[in-house]
mmCIF file of C-alpha atoms in Angstrom:
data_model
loop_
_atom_site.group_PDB
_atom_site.id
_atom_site.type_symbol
_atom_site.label_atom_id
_atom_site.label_comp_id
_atom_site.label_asym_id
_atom_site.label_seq_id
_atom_site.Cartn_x
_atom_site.Cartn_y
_atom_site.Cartn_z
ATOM 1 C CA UNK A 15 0.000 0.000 0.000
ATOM 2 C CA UNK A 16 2.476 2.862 0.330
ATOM 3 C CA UNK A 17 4.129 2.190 -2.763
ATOM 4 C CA UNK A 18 0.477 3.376 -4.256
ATOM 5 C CA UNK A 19 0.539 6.078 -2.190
ATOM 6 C CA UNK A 20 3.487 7.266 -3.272
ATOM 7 C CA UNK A 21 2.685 7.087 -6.810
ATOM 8 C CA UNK A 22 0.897 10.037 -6.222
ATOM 9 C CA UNK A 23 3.870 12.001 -5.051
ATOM 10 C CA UNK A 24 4.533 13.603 -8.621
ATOM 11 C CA UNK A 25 1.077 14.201 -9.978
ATOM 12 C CA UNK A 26 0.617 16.192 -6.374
ATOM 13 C CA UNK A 27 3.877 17.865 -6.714
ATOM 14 C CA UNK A 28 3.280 19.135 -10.134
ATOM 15 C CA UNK A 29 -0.079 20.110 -9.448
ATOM 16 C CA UNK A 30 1.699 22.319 -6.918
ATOM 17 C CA UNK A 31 4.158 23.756 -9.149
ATOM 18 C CA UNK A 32 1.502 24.366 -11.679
ATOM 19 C CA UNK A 33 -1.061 26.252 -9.213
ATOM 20 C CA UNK A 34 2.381 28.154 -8.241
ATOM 21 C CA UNK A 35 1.749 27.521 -4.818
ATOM 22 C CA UNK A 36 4.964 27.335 -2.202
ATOM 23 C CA UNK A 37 5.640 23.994 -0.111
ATOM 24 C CA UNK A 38 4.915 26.242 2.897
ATOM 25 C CA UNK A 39 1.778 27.706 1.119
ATOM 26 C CA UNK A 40 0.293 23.941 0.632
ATOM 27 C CA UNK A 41 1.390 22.659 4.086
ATOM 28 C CA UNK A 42 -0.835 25.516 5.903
ATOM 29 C CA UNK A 43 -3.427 24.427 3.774
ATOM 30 C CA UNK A 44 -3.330 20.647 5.136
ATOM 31 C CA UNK A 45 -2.437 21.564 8.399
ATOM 32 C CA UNK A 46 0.913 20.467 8.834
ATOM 33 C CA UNK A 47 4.482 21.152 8.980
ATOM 34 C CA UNK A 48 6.324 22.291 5.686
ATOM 35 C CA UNK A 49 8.811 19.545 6.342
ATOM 36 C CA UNK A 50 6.219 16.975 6.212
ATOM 37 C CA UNK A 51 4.798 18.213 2.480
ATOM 38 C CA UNK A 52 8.353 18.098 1.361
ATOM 39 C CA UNK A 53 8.973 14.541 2.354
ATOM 40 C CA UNK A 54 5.581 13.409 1.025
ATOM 41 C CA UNK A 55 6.282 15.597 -3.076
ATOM 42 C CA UNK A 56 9.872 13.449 -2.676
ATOM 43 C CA UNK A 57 8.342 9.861 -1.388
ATOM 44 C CA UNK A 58 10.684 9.855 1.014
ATOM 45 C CA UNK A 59 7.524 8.939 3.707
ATOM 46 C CA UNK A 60 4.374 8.967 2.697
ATOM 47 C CA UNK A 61 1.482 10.597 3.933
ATOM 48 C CA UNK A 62 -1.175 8.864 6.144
ATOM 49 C CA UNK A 63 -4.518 7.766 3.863
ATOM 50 C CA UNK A 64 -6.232 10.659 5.465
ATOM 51 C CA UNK A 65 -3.830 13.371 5.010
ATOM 52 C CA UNK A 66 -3.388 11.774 1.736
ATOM 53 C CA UNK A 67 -6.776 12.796 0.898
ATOM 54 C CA UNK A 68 -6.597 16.215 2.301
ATOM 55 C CA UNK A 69 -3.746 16.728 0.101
ATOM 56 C CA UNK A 70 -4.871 16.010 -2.504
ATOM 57 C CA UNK A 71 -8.048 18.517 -1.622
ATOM 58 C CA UNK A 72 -6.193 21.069 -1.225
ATOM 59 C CA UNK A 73 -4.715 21.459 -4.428
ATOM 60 C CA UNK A 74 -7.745 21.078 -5.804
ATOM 61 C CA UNK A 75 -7.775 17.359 -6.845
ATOM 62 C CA UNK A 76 -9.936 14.465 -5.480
ATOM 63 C CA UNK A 77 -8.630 10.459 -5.311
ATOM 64 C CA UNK A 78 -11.034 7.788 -6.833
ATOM 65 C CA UNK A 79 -10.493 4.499 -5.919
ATOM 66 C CA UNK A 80 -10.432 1.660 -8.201
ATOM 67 C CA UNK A 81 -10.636 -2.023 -8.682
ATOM 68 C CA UNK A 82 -7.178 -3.977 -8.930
ATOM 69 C CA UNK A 83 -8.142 -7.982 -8.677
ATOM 70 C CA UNK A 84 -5.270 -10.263 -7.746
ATOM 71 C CA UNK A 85 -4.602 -13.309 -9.985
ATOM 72 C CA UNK A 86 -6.880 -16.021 -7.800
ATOM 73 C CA UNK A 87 -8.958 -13.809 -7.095
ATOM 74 C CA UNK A 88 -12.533 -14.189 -7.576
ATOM 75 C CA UNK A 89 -12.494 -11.343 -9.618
ATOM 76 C CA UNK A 90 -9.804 -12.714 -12.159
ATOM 77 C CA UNK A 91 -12.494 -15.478 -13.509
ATOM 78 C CA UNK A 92 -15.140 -15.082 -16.032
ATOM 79 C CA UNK A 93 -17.717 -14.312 -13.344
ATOM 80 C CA UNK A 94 -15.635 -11.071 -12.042
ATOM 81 C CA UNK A 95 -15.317 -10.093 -15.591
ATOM 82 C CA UNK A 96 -18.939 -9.438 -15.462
ATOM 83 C CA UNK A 97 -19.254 -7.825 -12.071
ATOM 84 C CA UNK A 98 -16.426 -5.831 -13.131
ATOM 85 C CA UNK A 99 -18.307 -4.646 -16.803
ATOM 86 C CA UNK A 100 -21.305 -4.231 -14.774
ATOM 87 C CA UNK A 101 -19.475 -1.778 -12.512
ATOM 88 C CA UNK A 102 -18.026 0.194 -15.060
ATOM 89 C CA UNK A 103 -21.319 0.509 -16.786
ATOM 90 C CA UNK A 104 -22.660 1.554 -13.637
ATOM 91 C CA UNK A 105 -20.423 4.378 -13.491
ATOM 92 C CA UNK A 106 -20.664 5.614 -17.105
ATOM 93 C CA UNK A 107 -24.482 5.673 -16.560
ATOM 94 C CA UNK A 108 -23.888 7.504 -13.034
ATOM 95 C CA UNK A 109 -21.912 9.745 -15.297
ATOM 96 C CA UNK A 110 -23.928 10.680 -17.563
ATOM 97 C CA UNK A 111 -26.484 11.272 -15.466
ATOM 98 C CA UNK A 112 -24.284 13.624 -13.583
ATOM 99 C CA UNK A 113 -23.288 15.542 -16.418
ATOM 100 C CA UNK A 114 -27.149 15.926 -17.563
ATOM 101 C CA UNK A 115 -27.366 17.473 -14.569
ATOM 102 C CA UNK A 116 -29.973 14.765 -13.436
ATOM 103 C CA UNK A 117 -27.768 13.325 -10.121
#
């Protein structure tokens, strides 16, 4: 898990650079030290899922989650195939609905 937290490390940073927001400037914005931004832009520790989150909020972003199935997992067969399509047509229809303004 905090190898995929890190991940986000870059996207995060640049989003930073491109808002033109400081280090300092982002960390009063998520409520913590400067120093602990700067470790979490250069993965050297990353951030609790919560403050993870917040980040990510306060640059103006939002985290989705989605599905990653392991090999044996129930999910790998034929029968997760379909709960997985049936997901993801669950969310383009939640989608559009959205955008039609009707959610």
């Amino acid at each position: 898990m905090p190898f995929e937290r890190r991940r986000l490390a870059c996207p995060l940073r640049r989003r930073r650079d491109d808002l033109g927001l400081s280090i300092l400037e982002v960390s009063k914005r998520v409520g913590v030290h400067r120093d602990s931004v700067g470790r979490w832009e250069y993965a050297l520790v990353p951030p609790r899922p919560i403050a993870l989150v917040v980040w990510a909020q306060a640059l103006g972003c939002s985290l989705g989650l989605r599905e990653v199935a392991e090999p044996n997992s129930p999910l790998s067969t034929s029968n997760g195939r379909q709960i997985r399509d049936a997901v993801a047509n669950a969310r383009r229809s939640a989608d559009g609905m959205r955008s039609a303004g009707r959610a």
